[in-house]
Short mmCIF file of C-alpha atoms and ligand atoms in Angstrom, two decimals:
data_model
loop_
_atom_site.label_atom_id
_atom_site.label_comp_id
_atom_site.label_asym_id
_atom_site.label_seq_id
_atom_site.Cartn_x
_atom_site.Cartn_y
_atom_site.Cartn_z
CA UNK A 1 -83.40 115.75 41.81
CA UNK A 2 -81.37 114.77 44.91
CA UNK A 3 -77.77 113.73 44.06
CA UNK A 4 -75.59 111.67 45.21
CA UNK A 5 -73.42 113.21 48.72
CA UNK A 6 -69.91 113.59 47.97
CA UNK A 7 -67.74 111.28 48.87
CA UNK A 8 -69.97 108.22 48.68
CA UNK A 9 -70.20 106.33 45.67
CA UNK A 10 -72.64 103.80 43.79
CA UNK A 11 -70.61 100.61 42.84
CA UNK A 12 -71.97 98.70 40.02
CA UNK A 13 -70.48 96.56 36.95
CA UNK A 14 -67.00 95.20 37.20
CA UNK A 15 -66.30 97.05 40.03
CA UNK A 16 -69.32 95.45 41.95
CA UNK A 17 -68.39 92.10 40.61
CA UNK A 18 -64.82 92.35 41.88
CA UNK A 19 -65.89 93.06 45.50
CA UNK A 20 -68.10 90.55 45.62
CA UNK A 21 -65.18 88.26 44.54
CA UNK A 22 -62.54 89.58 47.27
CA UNK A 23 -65.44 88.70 49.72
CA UNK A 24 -65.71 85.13 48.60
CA UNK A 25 -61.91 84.79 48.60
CA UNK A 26 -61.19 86.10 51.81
CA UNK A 27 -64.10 83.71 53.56
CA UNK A 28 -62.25 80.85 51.79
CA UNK A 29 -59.07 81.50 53.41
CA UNK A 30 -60.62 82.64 57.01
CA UNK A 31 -62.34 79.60 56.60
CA UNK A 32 -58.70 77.97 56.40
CA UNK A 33 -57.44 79.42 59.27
CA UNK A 34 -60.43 78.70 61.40
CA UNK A 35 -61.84 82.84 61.68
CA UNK A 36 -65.06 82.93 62.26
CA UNK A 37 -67.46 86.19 61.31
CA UNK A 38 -68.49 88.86 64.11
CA UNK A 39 -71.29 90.85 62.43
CA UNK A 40 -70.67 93.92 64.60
CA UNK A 41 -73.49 97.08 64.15
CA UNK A 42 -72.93 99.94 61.85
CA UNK A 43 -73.72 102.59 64.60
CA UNK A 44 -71.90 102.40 68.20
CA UNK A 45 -71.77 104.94 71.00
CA UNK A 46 -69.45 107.79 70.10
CA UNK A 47 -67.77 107.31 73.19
CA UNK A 48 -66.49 104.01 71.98
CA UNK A 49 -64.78 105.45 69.10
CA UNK A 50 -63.44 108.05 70.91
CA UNK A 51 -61.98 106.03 73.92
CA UNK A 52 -60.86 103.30 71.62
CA UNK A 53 -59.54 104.45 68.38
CA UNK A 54 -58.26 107.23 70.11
CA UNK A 55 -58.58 111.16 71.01
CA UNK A 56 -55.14 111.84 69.27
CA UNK A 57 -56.34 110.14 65.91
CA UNK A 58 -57.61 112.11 62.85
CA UNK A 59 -60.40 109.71 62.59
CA UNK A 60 -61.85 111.07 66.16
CA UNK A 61 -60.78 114.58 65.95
CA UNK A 62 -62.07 115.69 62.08
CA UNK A 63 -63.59 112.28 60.66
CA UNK A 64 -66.47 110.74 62.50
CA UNK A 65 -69.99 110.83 61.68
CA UNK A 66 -71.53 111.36 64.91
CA UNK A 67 -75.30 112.63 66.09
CA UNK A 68 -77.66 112.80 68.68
CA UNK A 69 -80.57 110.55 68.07
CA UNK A 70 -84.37 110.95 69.12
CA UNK A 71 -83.29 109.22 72.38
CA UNK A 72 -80.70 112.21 72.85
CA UNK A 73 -77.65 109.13 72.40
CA UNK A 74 -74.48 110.78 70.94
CA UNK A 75 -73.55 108.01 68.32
CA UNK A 76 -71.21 107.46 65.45
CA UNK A 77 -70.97 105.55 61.94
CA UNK A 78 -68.64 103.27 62.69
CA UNK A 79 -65.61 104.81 61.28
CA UNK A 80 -63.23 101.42 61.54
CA UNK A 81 -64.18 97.80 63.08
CA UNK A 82 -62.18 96.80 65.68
CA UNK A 83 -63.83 99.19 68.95
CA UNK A 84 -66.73 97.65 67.88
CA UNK A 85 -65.57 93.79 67.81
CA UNK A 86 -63.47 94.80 71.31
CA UNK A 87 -66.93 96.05 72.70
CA UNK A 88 -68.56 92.56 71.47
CA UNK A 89 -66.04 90.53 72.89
CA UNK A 90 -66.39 92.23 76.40
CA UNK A 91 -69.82 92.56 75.82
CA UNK A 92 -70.99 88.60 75.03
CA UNK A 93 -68.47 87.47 77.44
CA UNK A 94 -66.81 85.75 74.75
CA UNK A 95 -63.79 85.46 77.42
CA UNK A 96 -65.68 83.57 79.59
CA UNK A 97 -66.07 80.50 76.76
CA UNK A 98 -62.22 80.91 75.76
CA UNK A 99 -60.42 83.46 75.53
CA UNK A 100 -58.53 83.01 72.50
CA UNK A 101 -61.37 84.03 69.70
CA UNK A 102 -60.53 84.61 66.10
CA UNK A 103 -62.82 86.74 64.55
CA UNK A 104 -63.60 88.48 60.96
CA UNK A 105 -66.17 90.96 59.38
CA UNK A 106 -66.85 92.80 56.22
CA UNK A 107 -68.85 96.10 56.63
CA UNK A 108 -69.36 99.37 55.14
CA UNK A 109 -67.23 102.11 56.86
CA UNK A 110 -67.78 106.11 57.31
CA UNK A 111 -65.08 108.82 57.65
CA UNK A 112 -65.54 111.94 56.54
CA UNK A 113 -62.03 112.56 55.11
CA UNK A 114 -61.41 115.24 52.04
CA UNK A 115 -62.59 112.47 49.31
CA UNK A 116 -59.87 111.59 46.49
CA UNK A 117 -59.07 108.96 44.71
CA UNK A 118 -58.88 105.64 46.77
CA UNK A 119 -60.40 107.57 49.53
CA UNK A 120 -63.71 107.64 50.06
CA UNK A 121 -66.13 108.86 53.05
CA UNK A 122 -67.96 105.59 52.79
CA UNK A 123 -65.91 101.81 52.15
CA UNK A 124 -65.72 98.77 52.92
CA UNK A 125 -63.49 97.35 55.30
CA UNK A 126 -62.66 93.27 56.00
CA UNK A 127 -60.93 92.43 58.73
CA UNK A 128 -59.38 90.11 60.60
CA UNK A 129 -58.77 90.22 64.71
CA UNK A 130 -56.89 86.99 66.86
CA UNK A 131 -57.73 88.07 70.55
CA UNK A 132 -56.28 86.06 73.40
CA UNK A 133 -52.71 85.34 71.86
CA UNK A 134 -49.72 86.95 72.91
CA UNK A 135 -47.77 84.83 71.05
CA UNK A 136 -45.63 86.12 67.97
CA UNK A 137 -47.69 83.56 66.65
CA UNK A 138 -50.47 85.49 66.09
CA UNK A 139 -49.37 88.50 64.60
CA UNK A 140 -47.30 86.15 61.95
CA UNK A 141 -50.90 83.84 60.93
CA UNK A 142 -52.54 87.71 60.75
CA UNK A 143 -50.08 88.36 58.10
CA UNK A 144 -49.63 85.63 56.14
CA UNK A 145 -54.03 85.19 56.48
CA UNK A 146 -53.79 88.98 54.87
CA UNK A 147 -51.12 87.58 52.28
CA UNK A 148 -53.36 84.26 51.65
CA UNK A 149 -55.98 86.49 50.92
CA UNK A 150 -54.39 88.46 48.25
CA UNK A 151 -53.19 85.20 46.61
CA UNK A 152 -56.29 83.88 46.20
CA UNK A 153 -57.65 87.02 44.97
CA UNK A 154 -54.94 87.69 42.63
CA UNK A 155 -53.13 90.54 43.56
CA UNK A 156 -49.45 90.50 42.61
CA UNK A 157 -47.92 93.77 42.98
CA UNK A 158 -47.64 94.96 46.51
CA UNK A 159 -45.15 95.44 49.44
CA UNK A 160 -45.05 95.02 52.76
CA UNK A 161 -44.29 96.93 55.90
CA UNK A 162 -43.61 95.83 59.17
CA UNK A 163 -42.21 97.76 62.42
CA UNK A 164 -42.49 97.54 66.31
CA UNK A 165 -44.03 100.52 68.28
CA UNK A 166 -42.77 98.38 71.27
CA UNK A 167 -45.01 98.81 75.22
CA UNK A 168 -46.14 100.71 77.46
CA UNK A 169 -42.44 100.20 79.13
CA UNK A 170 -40.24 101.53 75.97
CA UNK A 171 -42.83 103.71 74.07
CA UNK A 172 -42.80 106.81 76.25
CA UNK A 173 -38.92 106.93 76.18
CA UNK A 174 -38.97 106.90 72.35
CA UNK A 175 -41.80 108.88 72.36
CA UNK A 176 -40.25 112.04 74.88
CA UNK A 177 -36.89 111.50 72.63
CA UNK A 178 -39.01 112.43 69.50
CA UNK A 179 -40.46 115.26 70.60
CA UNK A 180 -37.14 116.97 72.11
CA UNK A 181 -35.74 115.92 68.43
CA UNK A 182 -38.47 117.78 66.50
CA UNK A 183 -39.22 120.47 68.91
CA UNK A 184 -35.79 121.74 67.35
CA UNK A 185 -37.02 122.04 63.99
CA UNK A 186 -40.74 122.85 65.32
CA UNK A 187 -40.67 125.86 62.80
CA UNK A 188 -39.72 123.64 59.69
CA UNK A 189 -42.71 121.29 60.19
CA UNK A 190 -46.29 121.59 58.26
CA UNK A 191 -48.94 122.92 59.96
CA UNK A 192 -50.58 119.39 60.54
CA UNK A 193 -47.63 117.87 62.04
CA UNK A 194 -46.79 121.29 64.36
CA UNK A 195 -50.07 120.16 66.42
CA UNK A 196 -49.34 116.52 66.34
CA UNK A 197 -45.80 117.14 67.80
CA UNK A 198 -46.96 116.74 70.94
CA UNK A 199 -49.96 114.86 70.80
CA UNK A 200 -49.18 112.06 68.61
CA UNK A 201 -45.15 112.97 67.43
CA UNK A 202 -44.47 109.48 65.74
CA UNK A 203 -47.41 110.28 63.27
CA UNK A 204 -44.91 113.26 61.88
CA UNK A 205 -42.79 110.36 60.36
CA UNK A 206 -45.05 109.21 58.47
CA UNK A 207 -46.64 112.80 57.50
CA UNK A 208 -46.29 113.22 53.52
CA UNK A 209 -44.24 116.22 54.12
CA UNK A 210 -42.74 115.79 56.79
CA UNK A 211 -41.53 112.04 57.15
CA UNK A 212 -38.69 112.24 54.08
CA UNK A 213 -37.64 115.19 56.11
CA UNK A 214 -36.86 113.99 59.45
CA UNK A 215 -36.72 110.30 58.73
CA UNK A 216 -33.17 109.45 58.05
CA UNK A 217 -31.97 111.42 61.63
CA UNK A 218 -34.90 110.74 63.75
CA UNK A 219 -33.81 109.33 66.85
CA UNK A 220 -34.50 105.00 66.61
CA UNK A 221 -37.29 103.31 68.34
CA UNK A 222 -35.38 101.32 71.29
CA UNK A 223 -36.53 98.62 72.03
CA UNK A 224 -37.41 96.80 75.07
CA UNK A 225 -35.91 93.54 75.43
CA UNK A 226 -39.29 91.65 75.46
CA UNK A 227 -40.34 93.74 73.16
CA UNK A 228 -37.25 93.53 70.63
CA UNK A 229 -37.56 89.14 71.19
CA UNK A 230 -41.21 89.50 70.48
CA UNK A 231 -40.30 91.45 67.04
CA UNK A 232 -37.26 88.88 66.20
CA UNK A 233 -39.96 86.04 66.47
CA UNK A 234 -42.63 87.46 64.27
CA UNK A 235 -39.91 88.32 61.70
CA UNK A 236 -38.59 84.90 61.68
CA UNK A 237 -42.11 83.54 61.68
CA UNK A 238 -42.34 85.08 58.90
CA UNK A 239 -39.13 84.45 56.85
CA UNK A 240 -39.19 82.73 53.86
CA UNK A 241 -43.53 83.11 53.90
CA UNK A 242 -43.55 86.47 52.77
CA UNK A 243 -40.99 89.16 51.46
CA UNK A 244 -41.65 92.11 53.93
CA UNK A 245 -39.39 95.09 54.64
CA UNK A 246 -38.36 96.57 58.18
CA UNK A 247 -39.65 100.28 58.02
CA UNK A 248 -38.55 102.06 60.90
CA UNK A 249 -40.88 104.84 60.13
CA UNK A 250 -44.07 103.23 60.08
CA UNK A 251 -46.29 104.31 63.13
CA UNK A 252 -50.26 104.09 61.44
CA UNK A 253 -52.51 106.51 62.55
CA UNK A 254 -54.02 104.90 65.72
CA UNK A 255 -53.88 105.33 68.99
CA UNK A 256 -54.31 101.38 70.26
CA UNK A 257 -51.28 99.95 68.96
CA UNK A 258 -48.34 98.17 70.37
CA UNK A 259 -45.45 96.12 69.53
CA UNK A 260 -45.71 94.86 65.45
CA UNK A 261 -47.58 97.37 63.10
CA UNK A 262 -48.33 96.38 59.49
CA UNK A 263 -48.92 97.75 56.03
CA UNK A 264 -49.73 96.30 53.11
CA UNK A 265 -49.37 98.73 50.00
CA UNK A 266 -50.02 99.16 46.54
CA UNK A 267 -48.53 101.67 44.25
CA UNK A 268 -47.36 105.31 44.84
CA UNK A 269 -50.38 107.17 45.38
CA UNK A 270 -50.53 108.87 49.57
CA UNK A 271 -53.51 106.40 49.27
CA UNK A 272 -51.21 103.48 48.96
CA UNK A 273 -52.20 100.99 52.02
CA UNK A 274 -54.51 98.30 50.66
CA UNK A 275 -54.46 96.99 54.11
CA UNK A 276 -53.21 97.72 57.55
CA UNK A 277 -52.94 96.53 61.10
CA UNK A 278 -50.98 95.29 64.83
CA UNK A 279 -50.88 94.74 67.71
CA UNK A 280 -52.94 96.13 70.61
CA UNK A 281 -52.46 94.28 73.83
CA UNK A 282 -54.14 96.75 75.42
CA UNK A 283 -57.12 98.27 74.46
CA UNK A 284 -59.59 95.48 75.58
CA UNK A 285 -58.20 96.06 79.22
CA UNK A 286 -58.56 99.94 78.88
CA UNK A 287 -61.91 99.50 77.82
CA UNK A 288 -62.99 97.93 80.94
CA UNK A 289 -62.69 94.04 79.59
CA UNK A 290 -59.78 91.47 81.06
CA UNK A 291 -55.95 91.84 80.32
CA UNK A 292 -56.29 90.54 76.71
CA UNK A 293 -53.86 91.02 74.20
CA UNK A 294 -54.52 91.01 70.57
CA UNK A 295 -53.77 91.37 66.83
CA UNK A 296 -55.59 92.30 63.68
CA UNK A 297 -56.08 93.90 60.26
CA UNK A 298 -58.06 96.15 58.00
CA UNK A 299 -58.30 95.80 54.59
CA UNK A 300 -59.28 98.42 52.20
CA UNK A 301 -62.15 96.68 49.69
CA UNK A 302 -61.83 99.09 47.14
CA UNK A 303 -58.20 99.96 47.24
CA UNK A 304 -57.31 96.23 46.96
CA UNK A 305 -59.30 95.65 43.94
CA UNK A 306 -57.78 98.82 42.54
CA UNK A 307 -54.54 96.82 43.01
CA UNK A 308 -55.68 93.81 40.72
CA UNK A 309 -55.14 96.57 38.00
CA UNK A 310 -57.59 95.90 34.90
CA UNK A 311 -60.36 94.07 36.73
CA UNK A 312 -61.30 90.76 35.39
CA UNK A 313 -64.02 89.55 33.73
CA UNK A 314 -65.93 87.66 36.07
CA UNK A 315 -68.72 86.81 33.21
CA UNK A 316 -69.60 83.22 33.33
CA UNK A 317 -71.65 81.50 30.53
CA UNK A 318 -75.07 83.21 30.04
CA UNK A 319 -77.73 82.47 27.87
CA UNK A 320 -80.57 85.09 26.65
CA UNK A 321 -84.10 83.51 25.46
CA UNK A 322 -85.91 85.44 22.31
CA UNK A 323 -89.53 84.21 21.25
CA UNK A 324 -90.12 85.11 17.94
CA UNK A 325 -93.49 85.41 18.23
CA UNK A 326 -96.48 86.07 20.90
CA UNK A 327 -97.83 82.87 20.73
CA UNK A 328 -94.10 81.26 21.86
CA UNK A 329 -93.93 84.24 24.56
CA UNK A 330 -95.13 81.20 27.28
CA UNK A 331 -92.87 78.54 25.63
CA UNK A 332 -90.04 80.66 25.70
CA UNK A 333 -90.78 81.98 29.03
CA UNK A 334 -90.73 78.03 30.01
CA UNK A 335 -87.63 77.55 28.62
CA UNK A 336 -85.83 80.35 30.78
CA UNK A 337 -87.41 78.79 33.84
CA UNK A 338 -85.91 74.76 32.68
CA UNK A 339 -82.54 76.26 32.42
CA UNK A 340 -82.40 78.17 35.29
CA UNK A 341 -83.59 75.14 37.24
CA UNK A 342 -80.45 73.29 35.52
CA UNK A 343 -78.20 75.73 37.19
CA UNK A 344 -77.97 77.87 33.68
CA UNK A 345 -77.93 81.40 34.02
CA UNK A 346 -80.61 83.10 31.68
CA UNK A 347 -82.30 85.71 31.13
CA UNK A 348 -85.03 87.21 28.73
CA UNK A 349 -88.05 87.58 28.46
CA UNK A 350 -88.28 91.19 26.89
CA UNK A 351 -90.84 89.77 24.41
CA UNK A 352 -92.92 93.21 23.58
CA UNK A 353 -89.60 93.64 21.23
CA UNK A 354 -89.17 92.25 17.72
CA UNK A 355 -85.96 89.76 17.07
CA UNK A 356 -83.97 92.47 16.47
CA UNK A 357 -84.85 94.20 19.71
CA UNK A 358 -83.94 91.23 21.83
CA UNK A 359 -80.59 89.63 20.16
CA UNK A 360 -79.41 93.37 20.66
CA UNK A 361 -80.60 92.88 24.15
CA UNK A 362 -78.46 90.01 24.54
CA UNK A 363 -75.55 91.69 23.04
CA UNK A 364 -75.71 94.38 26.18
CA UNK A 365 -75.77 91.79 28.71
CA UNK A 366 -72.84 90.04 27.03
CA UNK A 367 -74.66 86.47 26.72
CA UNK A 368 -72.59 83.84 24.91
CA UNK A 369 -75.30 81.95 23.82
CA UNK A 370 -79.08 82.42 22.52
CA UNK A 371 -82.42 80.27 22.50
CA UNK A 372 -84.84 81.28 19.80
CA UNK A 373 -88.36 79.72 19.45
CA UNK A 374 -90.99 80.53 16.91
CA UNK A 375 -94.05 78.31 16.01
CA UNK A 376 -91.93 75.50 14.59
CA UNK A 377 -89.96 75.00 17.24
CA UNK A 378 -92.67 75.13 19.52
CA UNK A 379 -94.54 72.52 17.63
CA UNK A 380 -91.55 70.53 17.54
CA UNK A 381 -90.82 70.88 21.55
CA UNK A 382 -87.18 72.01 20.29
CA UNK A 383 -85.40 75.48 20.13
CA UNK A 384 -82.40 76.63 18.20
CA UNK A 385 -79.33 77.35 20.58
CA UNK A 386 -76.52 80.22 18.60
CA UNK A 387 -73.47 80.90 19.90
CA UNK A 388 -73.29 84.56 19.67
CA UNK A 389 -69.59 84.32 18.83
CA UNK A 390 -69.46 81.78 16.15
CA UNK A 391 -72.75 82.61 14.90
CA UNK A 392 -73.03 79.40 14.71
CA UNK A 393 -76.73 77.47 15.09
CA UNK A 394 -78.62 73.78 15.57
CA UNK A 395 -81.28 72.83 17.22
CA UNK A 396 -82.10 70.67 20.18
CA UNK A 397 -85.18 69.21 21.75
CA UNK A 398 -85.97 70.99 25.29
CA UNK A 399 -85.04 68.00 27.19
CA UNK A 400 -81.37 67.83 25.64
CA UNK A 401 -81.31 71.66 25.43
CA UNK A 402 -79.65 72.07 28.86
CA UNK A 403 -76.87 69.54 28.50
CA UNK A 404 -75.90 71.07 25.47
CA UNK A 405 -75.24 74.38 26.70
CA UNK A 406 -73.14 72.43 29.53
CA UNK A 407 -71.05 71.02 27.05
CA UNK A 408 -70.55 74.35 25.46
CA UNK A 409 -67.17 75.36 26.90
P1 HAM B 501 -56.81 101.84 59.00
O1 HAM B 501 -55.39 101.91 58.59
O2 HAM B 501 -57.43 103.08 59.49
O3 HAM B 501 -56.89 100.70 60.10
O4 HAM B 501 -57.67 101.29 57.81
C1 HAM B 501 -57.39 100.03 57.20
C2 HAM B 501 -57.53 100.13 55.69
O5 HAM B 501 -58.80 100.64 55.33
C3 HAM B 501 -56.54 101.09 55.03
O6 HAM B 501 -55.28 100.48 54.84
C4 HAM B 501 -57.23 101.38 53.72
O7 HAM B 501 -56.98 100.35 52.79
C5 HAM B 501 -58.70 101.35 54.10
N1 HAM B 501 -59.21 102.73 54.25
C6 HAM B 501 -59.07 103.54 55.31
N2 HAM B 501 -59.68 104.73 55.08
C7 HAM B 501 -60.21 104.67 53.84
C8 HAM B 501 -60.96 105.57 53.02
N3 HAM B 501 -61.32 106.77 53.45
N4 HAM B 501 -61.32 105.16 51.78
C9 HAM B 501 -60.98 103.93 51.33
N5 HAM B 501 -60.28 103.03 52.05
C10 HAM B 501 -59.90 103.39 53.30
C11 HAM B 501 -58.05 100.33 60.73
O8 HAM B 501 -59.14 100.68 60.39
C12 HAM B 501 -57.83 99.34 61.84
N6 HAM B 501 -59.14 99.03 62.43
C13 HAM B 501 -57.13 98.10 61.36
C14 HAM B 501 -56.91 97.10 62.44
C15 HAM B 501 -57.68 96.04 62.73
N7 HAM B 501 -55.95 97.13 63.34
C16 HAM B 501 -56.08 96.12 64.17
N8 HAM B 501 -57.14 95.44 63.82
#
């Protein structure tokens, strides 16, 4: 029997439910804030991934799921969402309407990272990305739209990160006064972080290992002064909206970023960020499109219902139809239909099974409520209606049976 590939998972049950209810929350509040969804395709050109993401990232240099199709095309799983919404909105011309576009999607994503808890090869990702807007504006709305979600959704316990990579202009100077910094101690740092010294050194604060290490002496990001106003404005932005913390040490994993970087995380575990995200004024340009700057987020599906803690019961009021005997099998099969019709959810119908057979039945699929027929009731065009929990039972002619159950709270 083929089994299941590590690293992937089935969802199902509570878990399933829960998802399904972070999507529904977080259309409701894109919805708010006027986001409208970009359903961008699961497979891209490799290339785009590499180019956009980034050659220094872990995602392009161990992580992607890439292959040559029939066609000989080297593509990739998408292994994040926003090269691929970039490549739409350079693609579709979506400039050429207005440039300021706020777009969303929720998608399955692929990287083939060692799987652990919270960390999974395939997962689902929603995001959020405000192209067009320079503004300090925009990077505060992407953060409080990420914080409106988790409201609504009912997460409670998490913190948030922010910091400032800063530009093109200030970056490299940070960047060159990093690596002279660690290239001191190049002997002290994990093997990892020893080849990232000098193709991504800001990724060795936040390495596991290394970060508490170096952190505290680290030479300081210094900021531009456009850069340091733009920073001063989101923070203010966002005073008083949000409690965030200034984390020095935050750089994400990415190549595109500039300016404010985000985090939003949950817990202790190294698989802590329920949801992530910046700036990156300029990827669109590097990827042949116009000189537009942008912001955005990613948020972990599975990771942020992991952060609700026990996951809630999402069971609304169901009812579970037993016939009592073969010649009510049609009645009772009638019955499921009426209610479903009246916006009742039902189900049934397992009528090769005695009484017993079926009330267990509706035991397992945790209905509140039961209709039993037999020949009486049948004659009588009624059916009984038991609460499952009360035990409690009366019954009602099939024309009132529906607004009873309604008025069942
Ligand atoms: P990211 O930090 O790579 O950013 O991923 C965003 C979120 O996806 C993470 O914070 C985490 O919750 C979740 N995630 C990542 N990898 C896994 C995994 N293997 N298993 C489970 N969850 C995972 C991005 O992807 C950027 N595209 C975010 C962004 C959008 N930046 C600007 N716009």
């Amino acid at each position: 029997m083929a089994k299941l590939v590590r690293g992937f998972r089935d969802i199902f049950g509570p878990e399933a439910a829960a998802l399904t209810a972070l999507e529904a929350s977080a259309r409701k509040v894109f919805k708010l804030y006027g986001v409208s969804e970009l359903r961008i395709p699961t497979v891209e050109q490799k290339e785009l991934f590499v180019k956009a993401t980034g050659t220094t990232t872990d995602i392009v240099q161990k992580e992607m799921y890439s292959f040559e199709d029939a066609g000989h095309r080297l593509l990739a799983l998408r292994p994040e969402g926003t090269p691929g919404v970039a490549r739409a909105y350079i693609e579709n011309n979506f400039a050429q309407g207005s440039p300021v576009q706020q777009f969303f999607y929720i998608g399955n994503m692929f990287r083939a990272e060692r799987p652990q808890a919270g960390r999974y090869r395939e997962f689902e990702q929603i995001g959020a990305e405000f192209l067009g807007n320079p503004a300090p504006a925009a990077d505060a709305q992407a953060i409080l739209l990420l914080k409106d979600i988790m409201k609504d959704f009912g997460v409670k316990h998490y913190s948030v990160k922010i910091n400032s990579l800063g530009c093109e202009k200030c970056r490299p100077l940070y960047r060159q006064a990093l690596i002279e910094y660690l290239s001191s101690s190049k002997d002290d740092l994990c093997d990892l972080c020893k080849d990232r010294l000098e193709r991504n050194p800001l990724r060795v604060l936040d390495c596991k290992i290394d970060g508490p290490k170096f952190k505290e002496s680290a030479p300081k990001m210094a900021l531009c002064p456009e850069c340091e106003e733009h920073f001063s404005q989101v923070k203010k932005l966002l005073d008083g909206k949000i409690d965030y913390i200034v984390d020095p040490c935050l750089v994400r994993g990415l190549d595109y970023y500039t300016r404010t970087v985000f985090e939003f995380q949950a817990g202790e575990s190294s698989q802590n960020a329920i949801a992530a995200g910046g700036r990156y004024d300029t990827l669109i340009k590097s990827m042949g499109g116009a000189d537009i700057p942008a912001v955005g987020w990613a948020m972990g599906a599975e990771r942020t219902c992991a952060a609700l803690g026990a996951l809630p019961d999402y069971g609304e009021k169901k009812v579970y139809v037993v016939s009592l005997e073969k010649d009510c099998n049609e009645y009772a099969f009638n019955i499921m239909q009426t209610l479903r019709d009246a916006g009742i959810i039902t189900e049934g119908g397992l009528f090769d099974k005695n009484i017993k057979g079926q009330m267990k039945q509706a035991d397992r699929t945790k209905a509140s409520l039961a209709v039993i027929v037999g020949g009486t009731e049948k004659e009588r065009g009624t059916a009984e209606l038991k609460d499952l929990t009360s035990g409690e039972q009366k019954e009602y002619l099939i024309s009132e049976l529906a607004a009873a159950i309604k008025n069942i709270k």
